[in-house]
Amino acid sequence: MGTKPPGHGCARAPSPIGDRSLMSTIRKNPGIRITPVFQGNPRSGSGDFPAKKMHPLAAYEKKLLEVIRMDLQLHFFWSFALTILAIFWKPFIIAGLVVTVTKEFLDLTAQKGWSWGDFNWGMAGFFAGVLFIHQAGFWE
Protein backbone atom coordinates (compact mmCIF):
# COMPACT_ATOMS: atom_id res chain seq x y z
CA MET A 1 0.00 0.00 0.00
CA GLY A 2 1.24 3.43 -0.84
CA THR A 3 0.91 6.49 1.35
CA LYS A 4 -1.94 8.88 0.75
CA PRO A 5 -1.18 12.50 -0.11
CA PRO A 6 -1.97 15.09 2.58
CA GLY A 7 -5.60 16.12 2.74
CA HIS A 8 -6.97 12.80 1.44
CA GLY A 9 -8.55 10.28 3.78
CA CYS A 10 -7.00 10.00 7.23
CA ALA A 11 -3.49 11.16 6.37
CA ARG A 12 -2.53 14.56 7.80
CA ALA A 13 0.02 16.99 6.53
CA PRO A 14 2.90 17.53 8.95
CA SER A 15 2.40 20.57 11.15
CA PRO A 16 5.04 23.32 10.99
CA ILE A 17 5.01 23.46 14.82
CA GLY A 18 5.27 19.71 15.29
CA ASP A 19 2.52 17.71 16.96
CA ARG A 20 1.37 20.50 19.21
CA SER A 21 -1.91 22.20 18.50
CA LEU A 22 -2.28 25.94 18.21
CA MET A 23 -4.19 26.14 21.49
CA SER A 24 -1.45 24.28 23.38
CA THR A 25 1.11 26.68 21.92
CA ILE A 26 -0.93 29.66 23.12
CA ARG A 27 -1.33 28.11 26.60
CA LYS A 28 2.40 27.52 26.95
CA ASN A 29 3.28 31.02 25.70
CA PRO A 30 0.76 33.44 27.27
CA GLY A 31 2.53 36.48 25.82
CA ILE A 32 2.03 35.35 22.24
CA ARG A 33 -0.31 37.54 20.24
CA ILE A 34 -2.15 36.14 17.26
CA THR A 35 -3.67 38.57 14.82
CA PRO A 36 -5.96 37.51 12.03
CA VAL A 37 -4.63 37.74 8.50
CA PHE A 38 -7.72 39.59 7.27
CA GLN A 39 -9.81 42.00 9.25
CA GLY A 40 -13.16 43.27 8.11
CA ASN A 41 -15.76 42.17 5.64
CA PRO A 42 -14.57 41.62 2.06
CA ARG A 43 -18.03 42.24 0.58
CA SER A 44 -18.58 45.62 2.23
CA GLY A 45 -15.11 46.90 1.45
CA SER A 46 -14.32 47.53 5.12
CA GLY A 47 -11.11 46.53 6.82
CA ASP A 48 -7.88 45.48 5.13
CA PHE A 49 -9.56 44.32 1.94
CA PRO A 50 -9.37 46.57 -1.10
CA ALA A 51 -12.77 47.91 -2.15
CA LYS A 52 -14.06 46.07 -5.20
CA LYS A 53 -15.31 48.13 -8.10
CA MET A 54 -18.91 47.45 -9.01
CA HIS A 55 -19.58 46.02 -12.47
CA PRO A 56 -20.98 48.76 -14.77
CA LEU A 57 -24.27 46.88 -15.26
CA ALA A 58 -24.64 46.38 -11.50
CA ALA A 59 -24.02 50.10 -10.96
CA TYR A 60 -26.64 50.90 -13.62
CA GLU A 61 -29.13 48.52 -11.99
CA LYS A 62 -28.55 50.09 -8.57
CA LYS A 63 -29.13 53.60 -9.93
CA LEU A 64 -32.19 52.48 -11.89
CA LEU A 65 -33.75 50.90 -8.78
CA GLU A 66 -33.10 54.12 -6.84
CA VAL A 67 -35.05 56.09 -9.46
CA ILE A 68 -37.75 53.52 -10.25
CA ARG A 69 -38.34 51.88 -6.88
CA MET A 70 -40.00 48.47 -6.59
CA ASP A 71 -43.17 49.93 -5.05
CA LEU A 72 -43.56 52.29 -8.02
CA GLN A 73 -43.09 49.38 -10.40
CA LEU A 74 -45.87 47.60 -8.53
CA HIS A 75 -48.26 50.54 -9.04
CA PHE A 76 -47.44 50.55 -12.75
CA PHE A 77 -47.94 46.78 -13.01
CA TRP A 78 -51.30 46.47 -11.29
CA SER A 79 -52.73 49.51 -13.07
CA PHE A 80 -51.55 48.09 -16.41
CA ALA A 81 -52.85 44.60 -15.57
CA LEU A 82 -56.28 45.85 -14.52
CA THR A 83 -56.55 48.03 -17.63
CA ILE A 84 -55.75 45.24 -20.08
CA LEU A 85 -58.52 43.13 -18.55
CA ALA A 86 -60.67 45.20 -20.95
CA ILE A 87 -59.67 42.59 -23.50
CA PHE A 88 -62.24 40.33 -21.85
CA TRP A 89 -64.79 42.89 -20.65
CA LYS A 90 -64.73 46.43 -22.07
CA PRO A 91 -65.76 48.32 -18.89
CA PHE A 92 -62.42 47.26 -17.36
CA ILE A 93 -60.76 49.89 -19.57
CA ILE A 94 -61.08 52.38 -16.70
CA ALA A 95 -60.16 49.92 -13.93
CA GLY A 96 -56.52 51.07 -13.72
CA LEU A 97 -57.61 54.70 -13.45
CA VAL A 98 -60.32 54.04 -10.87
CA VAL A 99 -58.15 51.82 -8.66
CA THR A 100 -55.19 54.25 -8.76
CA VAL A 101 -57.30 57.26 -7.77
CA THR A 102 -59.22 55.25 -5.14
CA LYS A 103 -56.03 53.91 -3.57
CA GLU A 104 -54.50 57.39 -3.31
CA PHE A 105 -57.75 58.81 -1.89
CA LEU A 106 -57.80 56.06 0.77
CA ASP A 107 -54.16 56.81 1.61
CA LEU A 108 -55.10 60.47 1.98
CA THR A 109 -58.00 59.70 4.32
CA ALA A 110 -55.81 57.31 6.33
CA GLN A 111 -53.49 60.30 6.88
CA LYS A 112 -50.61 58.70 5.00
CA GLY A 113 -50.76 61.52 2.48
CA TRP A 114 -51.13 61.67 -1.28
CA SER A 115 -48.20 60.03 -3.03
CA TRP A 116 -47.55 61.64 -6.37
CA GLY A 117 -45.04 58.94 -7.25
CA ASP A 118 -47.63 56.19 -6.75
CA PHE A 119 -50.24 58.21 -8.63
CA ASN A 120 -47.96 59.04 -11.57
CA TRP A 121 -46.75 55.47 -12.02
CA GLY A 122 -50.31 54.14 -11.69
CA MET A 123 -51.45 56.57 -14.38
CA ALA A 124 -48.49 55.56 -16.58
CA GLY A 125 -49.60 51.93 -16.22
CA PHE A 126 -53.16 52.92 -17.13
CA PHE A 127 -52.05 54.80 -20.25
CA ALA A 128 -49.68 51.98 -21.24
CA GLY A 129 -52.58 49.53 -20.89
CA VAL A 130 -54.86 51.68 -23.05
CA LEU A 131 -52.09 52.00 -25.65
CA PHE A 132 -51.52 48.24 -25.56
CA ILE A 133 -55.21 47.49 -26.10
CA HIS A 134 -55.44 50.05 -28.91
CA GLN A 135 -52.28 48.84 -30.70
CA ALA A 136 -53.24 45.16 -30.35
CA GLY A 137 -56.56 45.88 -32.04
CA PHE A 138 -58.73 44.65 -29.17
CA TRP A 139 -60.57 47.96 -28.90
CA GLU A 140 -62.40 48.88 -32.07
PDB file of C-alpha atoms in Angstrom:
ATOM      1  CA  MET A   1       0.000   0.000   0.000  1.00  0.00           C
ATOM      2  CA  GLY A   2       1.239   3.431  -0.842  1.00  0.00           C
ATOM      3  CA  THR A   3       0.914   6.492   1.350  1.00  0.00           C
ATOM      4  CA  LYS A   4      -1.945   8.882   0.754  1.00  0.00           C
ATOM      5  CA  PRO A   5      -1.185  12.496  -0.106  1.00  0.00           C
ATOM      6  CA  PRO A   6      -1.967  15.086   2.582  1.00  0.00           C
ATOM      7  CA  GLY A   7      -5.604  16.124   2.739  1.00  0.00           C
ATOM      8  CA  HIS A   8      -6.970  12.804   1.439  1.00  0.00           C
ATOM      9  CA  GLY A   9      -8.552  10.284   3.778  1.00  0.00           C
ATOM     10  CA  CYS A  10      -7.003  10.004   7.228  1.00  0.00           C
ATOM     11  CA  ALA A  11      -3.491  11.158   6.373  1.00  0.00           C
ATOM     12  CA  ARG A  12      -2.526  14.557   7.800  1.00  0.00           C
ATOM     13  CA  ALA A  13       0.019  16.987   6.529  1.00  0.00           C
ATOM     14  CA  PRO A  14       2.905  17.528   8.946  1.00  0.00           C
ATOM     15  CA  SER A  15       2.398  20.571  11.147  1.00  0.00           C
ATOM     16  CA  PRO A  16       5.036  23.319  10.988  1.00  0.00           C
ATOM     17  CA  ILE A  17       5.013  23.456  14.819  1.00  0.00           C
ATOM     18  CA  GLY A  18       5.265  19.709  15.294  1.00  0.00           C
ATOM     19  CA  ASP A  19       2.524  17.709  16.958  1.00  0.00           C
ATOM     20  CA  ARG A  20       1.368  20.503  19.213  1.00  0.00           C
ATOM     21  CA  SER A  21      -1.914  22.202  18.503  1.00  0.00           C
ATOM     22  CA  LEU A  22      -2.277  25.938  18.205  1.00  0.00           C
ATOM     23  CA  MET A  23      -4.185  26.136  21.491  1.00  0.00           C
ATOM     24  CA  SER A  24      -1.450  24.281  23.383  1.00  0.00           C
ATOM     25  CA  THR A  25       1.108  26.683  21.916  1.00  0.00           C
ATOM     26  CA  ILE A  26      -0.927  29.661  23.121  1.00  0.00           C
ATOM     27  CA  ARG A  27      -1.330  28.114  26.605  1.00  0.00           C
ATOM     28  CA  LYS A  28       2.395  27.524  26.953  1.00  0.00           C
ATOM     29  CA  ASN A  29       3.279  31.021  25.696  1.00  0.00           C
ATOM     30  CA  PRO A  30       0.760  33.442  27.266  1.00  0.00           C
ATOM     31  CA  GLY A  31       2.531  36.484  25.821  1.00  0.00           C
ATOM     32  CA  ILE A  32       2.026  35.355  22.243  1.00  0.00           C
ATOM     33  CA  ARG A  33      -0.314  37.538  20.237  1.00  0.00           C
ATOM     34  CA  ILE A  34      -2.148  36.142  17.261  1.00  0.00           C
ATOM     35  CA  THR A  35      -3.669  38.568  14.816  1.00  0.00           C
ATOM     36  CA  PRO A  36      -5.964  37.506  12.027  1.00  0.00           C
ATOM     37  CA  VAL A  37      -4.632  37.736   8.500  1.00  0.00           C
ATOM     38  CA  PHE A  38      -7.722  39.594   7.267  1.00  0.00           C
ATOM     39  CA  GLN A  39      -9.810  42.002   9.249  1.00  0.00           C
ATOM     40  CA  GLY A  40     -13.160  43.274   8.109  1.00  0.00           C
ATOM     41  CA  ASN A  41     -15.759  42.172   5.644  1.00  0.00           C
ATOM     42  CA  PRO A  42     -14.574  41.619   2.060  1.00  0.00           C
ATOM     43  CA  ARG A  43     -18.032  42.244   0.578  1.00  0.00           C
ATOM     44  CA  SER A  44     -18.582  45.616   2.229  1.00  0.00           C
ATOM     45  CA  GLY A  45     -15.109  46.902   1.451  1.00  0.00           C
ATOM     46  CA  SER A  46     -14.315  47.527   5.123  1.00  0.00           C
ATOM     47  CA  GLY A  47     -11.110  46.526   6.822  1.00  0.00           C
ATOM     48  CA  ASP A  48      -7.883  45.481   5.131  1.00  0.00           C
ATOM     49  CA  PHE A  49      -9.563  44.324   1.939  1.00  0.00           C
ATOM     50  CA  PRO A  50      -9.372  46.568  -1.102  1.00  0.00           C
ATOM     51  CA  ALA A  51     -12.771  47.908  -2.147  1.00  0.00           C
ATOM     52  CA  LYS A  52     -14.064  46.065  -5.204  1.00  0.00           C
ATOM     53  CA  LYS A  53     -15.314  48.125  -8.102  1.00  0.00           C
ATOM     54  CA  MET A  54     -18.909  47.453  -9.014  1.00  0.00           C
ATOM     55  CA  HIS A  55     -19.579  46.018 -12.469  1.00  0.00           C
ATOM     56  CA  PRO A  56     -20.977  48.755 -14.769  1.00  0.00           C
ATOM     57  CA  LEU A  57     -24.274  46.882 -15.258  1.00  0.00           C
ATOM     58  CA  ALA A  58     -24.641  46.382 -11.499  1.00  0.00           C
ATOM     59  CA  ALA A  59     -24.024  50.099 -10.955  1.00  0.00           C
ATOM     60  CA  TYR A  60     -26.636  50.900 -13.623  1.00  0.00           C
ATOM     61  CA  GLU A  61     -29.126  48.518 -11.988  1.00  0.00           C
ATOM     62  CA  LYS A  62     -28.546  50.090  -8.567  1.00  0.00           C
ATOM     63  CA  LYS A  63     -29.127  53.602  -9.933  1.00  0.00           C
ATOM     64  CA  LEU A  64     -32.193  52.475 -11.887  1.00  0.00           C
ATOM     65  CA  LEU A  65     -33.752  50.897  -8.779  1.00  0.00           C
ATOM     66  CA  GLU A  66     -33.104  54.117  -6.837  1.00  0.00           C
ATOM     67  CA  VAL A  67     -35.048  56.094  -9.457  1.00  0.00           C
ATOM     68  CA  ILE A  68     -37.750  53.516 -10.250  1.00  0.00           C
ATOM     69  CA  ARG A  69     -38.342  51.882  -6.876  1.00  0.00           C
ATOM     70  CA  MET A  70     -40.003  48.469  -6.589  1.00  0.00           C
ATOM     71  CA  ASP A  71     -43.173  49.930  -5.046  1.00  0.00           C
ATOM     72  CA  LEU A  72     -43.560  52.290  -8.018  1.00  0.00           C
ATOM     73  CA  GLN A  73     -43.088  49.378 -10.397  1.00  0.00           C
ATOM     74  CA  LEU A  74     -45.869  47.597  -8.530  1.00  0.00           C
ATOM     75  CA  HIS A  75     -48.259  50.539  -9.035  1.00  0.00           C
ATOM     76  CA  PHE A  76     -47.441  50.549 -12.745  1.00  0.00           C
ATOM     77  CA  PHE A  77     -47.940  46.785 -13.014  1.00  0.00           C
ATOM     78  CA  TRP A  78     -51.303  46.467 -11.294  1.00  0.00           C
ATOM     79  CA  SER A  79     -52.727  49.507 -13.069  1.00  0.00           C
ATOM     80  CA  PHE A  80     -51.547  48.085 -16.410  1.00  0.00           C
ATOM     81  CA  ALA A  81     -52.847  44.597 -15.567  1.00  0.00           C
ATOM     82  CA  LEU A  82     -56.284  45.853 -14.524  1.00  0.00           C
ATOM     83  CA  THR A  83     -56.555  48.026 -17.626  1.00  0.00           C
ATOM     84  CA  ILE A  84     -55.751  45.236 -20.080  1.00  0.00           C
ATOM     85  CA  LEU A  85     -58.516  43.128 -18.553  1.00  0.00           C
ATOM     86  CA  ALA A  86     -60.668  45.197 -20.949  1.00  0.00           C
ATOM     87  CA  ILE A  87     -59.668  42.593 -23.505  1.00  0.00           C
ATOM     88  CA  PHE A  88     -62.237  40.327 -21.845  1.00  0.00           C
ATOM     89  CA  TRP A  89     -64.788  42.895 -20.655  1.00  0.00           C
ATOM     90  CA  LYS A  90     -64.727  46.429 -22.065  1.00  0.00           C
ATOM     91  CA  PRO A  91     -65.761  48.321 -18.887  1.00  0.00           C
ATOM     92  CA  PHE A  92     -62.425  47.258 -17.355  1.00  0.00           C
ATOM     93  CA  ILE A  93     -60.757  49.885 -19.568  1.00  0.00           C
ATOM     94  CA  ILE A  94     -61.082  52.379 -16.699  1.00  0.00           C
ATOM     95  CA  ALA A  95     -60.156  49.920 -13.929  1.00  0.00           C
ATOM     96  CA  GLY A  96     -56.521  51.074 -13.716  1.00  0.00           C
ATOM     97  CA  LEU A  97     -57.607  54.700 -13.452  1.00  0.00           C
ATOM     98  CA  VAL A  98     -60.315  54.040 -10.868  1.00  0.00           C
ATOM     99  CA  VAL A  99     -58.149  51.819  -8.664  1.00  0.00           C
ATOM    100  CA  THR A 100     -55.189  54.252  -8.763  1.00  0.00           C
ATOM    101  CA  VAL A 101     -57.299  57.256  -7.768  1.00  0.00           C
ATOM    102  CA  THR A 102     -59.223  55.250  -5.136  1.00  0.00           C
ATOM    103  CA  LYS A 103     -56.033  53.907  -3.573  1.00  0.00           C
ATOM    104  CA  GLU A 104     -54.504  57.389  -3.312  1.00  0.00           C
ATOM    105  CA  PHE A 105     -57.751  58.812  -1.893  1.00  0.00           C
ATOM    106  CA  LEU A 106     -57.802  56.057   0.768  1.00  0.00           C
ATOM    107  CA  ASP A 107     -54.159  56.807   1.608  1.00  0.00           C
ATOM    108  CA  LEU A 108     -55.095  60.475   1.984  1.00  0.00           C
ATOM    109  CA  THR A 109     -57.999  59.700   4.316  1.00  0.00           C
ATOM    110  CA  ALA A 110     -55.811  57.306   6.334  1.00  0.00           C
ATOM    111  CA  GLN A 111     -53.488  60.302   6.876  1.00  0.00           C
ATOM    112  CA  LYS A 112     -50.609  58.701   4.997  1.00  0.00           C
ATOM    113  CA  GLY A 113     -50.759  61.522   2.476  1.00  0.00           C
ATOM    114  CA  TRP A 114     -51.131  61.666  -1.278  1.00  0.00           C
ATOM    115  CA  SER A 115     -48.195  60.034  -3.028  1.00  0.00           C
ATOM    116  CA  TRP A 116     -47.546  61.635  -6.375  1.00  0.00           C
ATOM    117  CA  GLY A 117     -45.038  58.935  -7.255  1.00  0.00           C
ATOM    118  CA  ASP A 118     -47.632  56.189  -6.752  1.00  0.00           C
ATOM    119  CA  PHE A 119     -50.244  58.213  -8.630  1.00  0.00           C
ATOM    120  CA  ASN A 120     -47.965  59.037 -11.574  1.00  0.00           C
ATOM    121  CA  TRP A 121     -46.751  55.465 -12.020  1.00  0.00           C
ATOM    122  CA  GLY A 122     -50.305  54.141 -11.689  1.00  0.00           C
ATOM    123  CA  MET A 123     -51.447  56.566 -14.380  1.00  0.00           C
ATOM    124  CA  ALA A 124     -48.488  55.560 -16.577  1.00  0.00           C
ATOM    125  CA  GLY A 125     -49.599  51.933 -16.221  1.00  0.00           C
ATOM    126  CA  PHE A 126     -53.164  52.917 -17.126  1.00  0.00           C
ATOM    127  CA  PHE A 127     -52.046  54.795 -20.255  1.00  0.00           C
ATOM    128  CA  ALA A 128     -49.681  51.982 -21.240  1.00  0.00           C
ATOM    129  CA  GLY A 129     -52.578  49.525 -20.894  1.00  0.00           C
ATOM    130  CA  VAL A 130     -54.860  51.676 -23.051  1.00  0.00           C
ATOM    131  CA  LEU A 131     -52.092  52.003 -25.650  1.00  0.00           C
ATOM    132  CA  PHE A 132     -51.519  48.237 -25.562  1.00  0.00           C
ATOM    133  CA  ILE A 133     -55.213  47.490 -26.100  1.00  0.00           C
ATOM    134  CA  HIS A 134     -55.439  50.047 -28.913  1.00  0.00           C
ATOM    135  CA  GLN A 135     -52.278  48.836 -30.699  1.00  0.00           C
ATOM    136  CA  ALA A 136     -53.237  45.164 -30.352  1.00  0.00           C
ATOM    137  CA  GLY A 137     -56.564  45.882 -32.041  1.00  0.00           C
ATOM    138  CA  PHE A 138     -58.731  44.654 -29.172  1.00  0.00           C
ATOM    139  CA  TRP A 139     -60.572  47.965 -28.899  1.00  0.00           C
ATOM    140  CA  GLU A 140     -62.401  48.878 -32.065  1.00  0.00           C
TER     141      GLU A 140
END
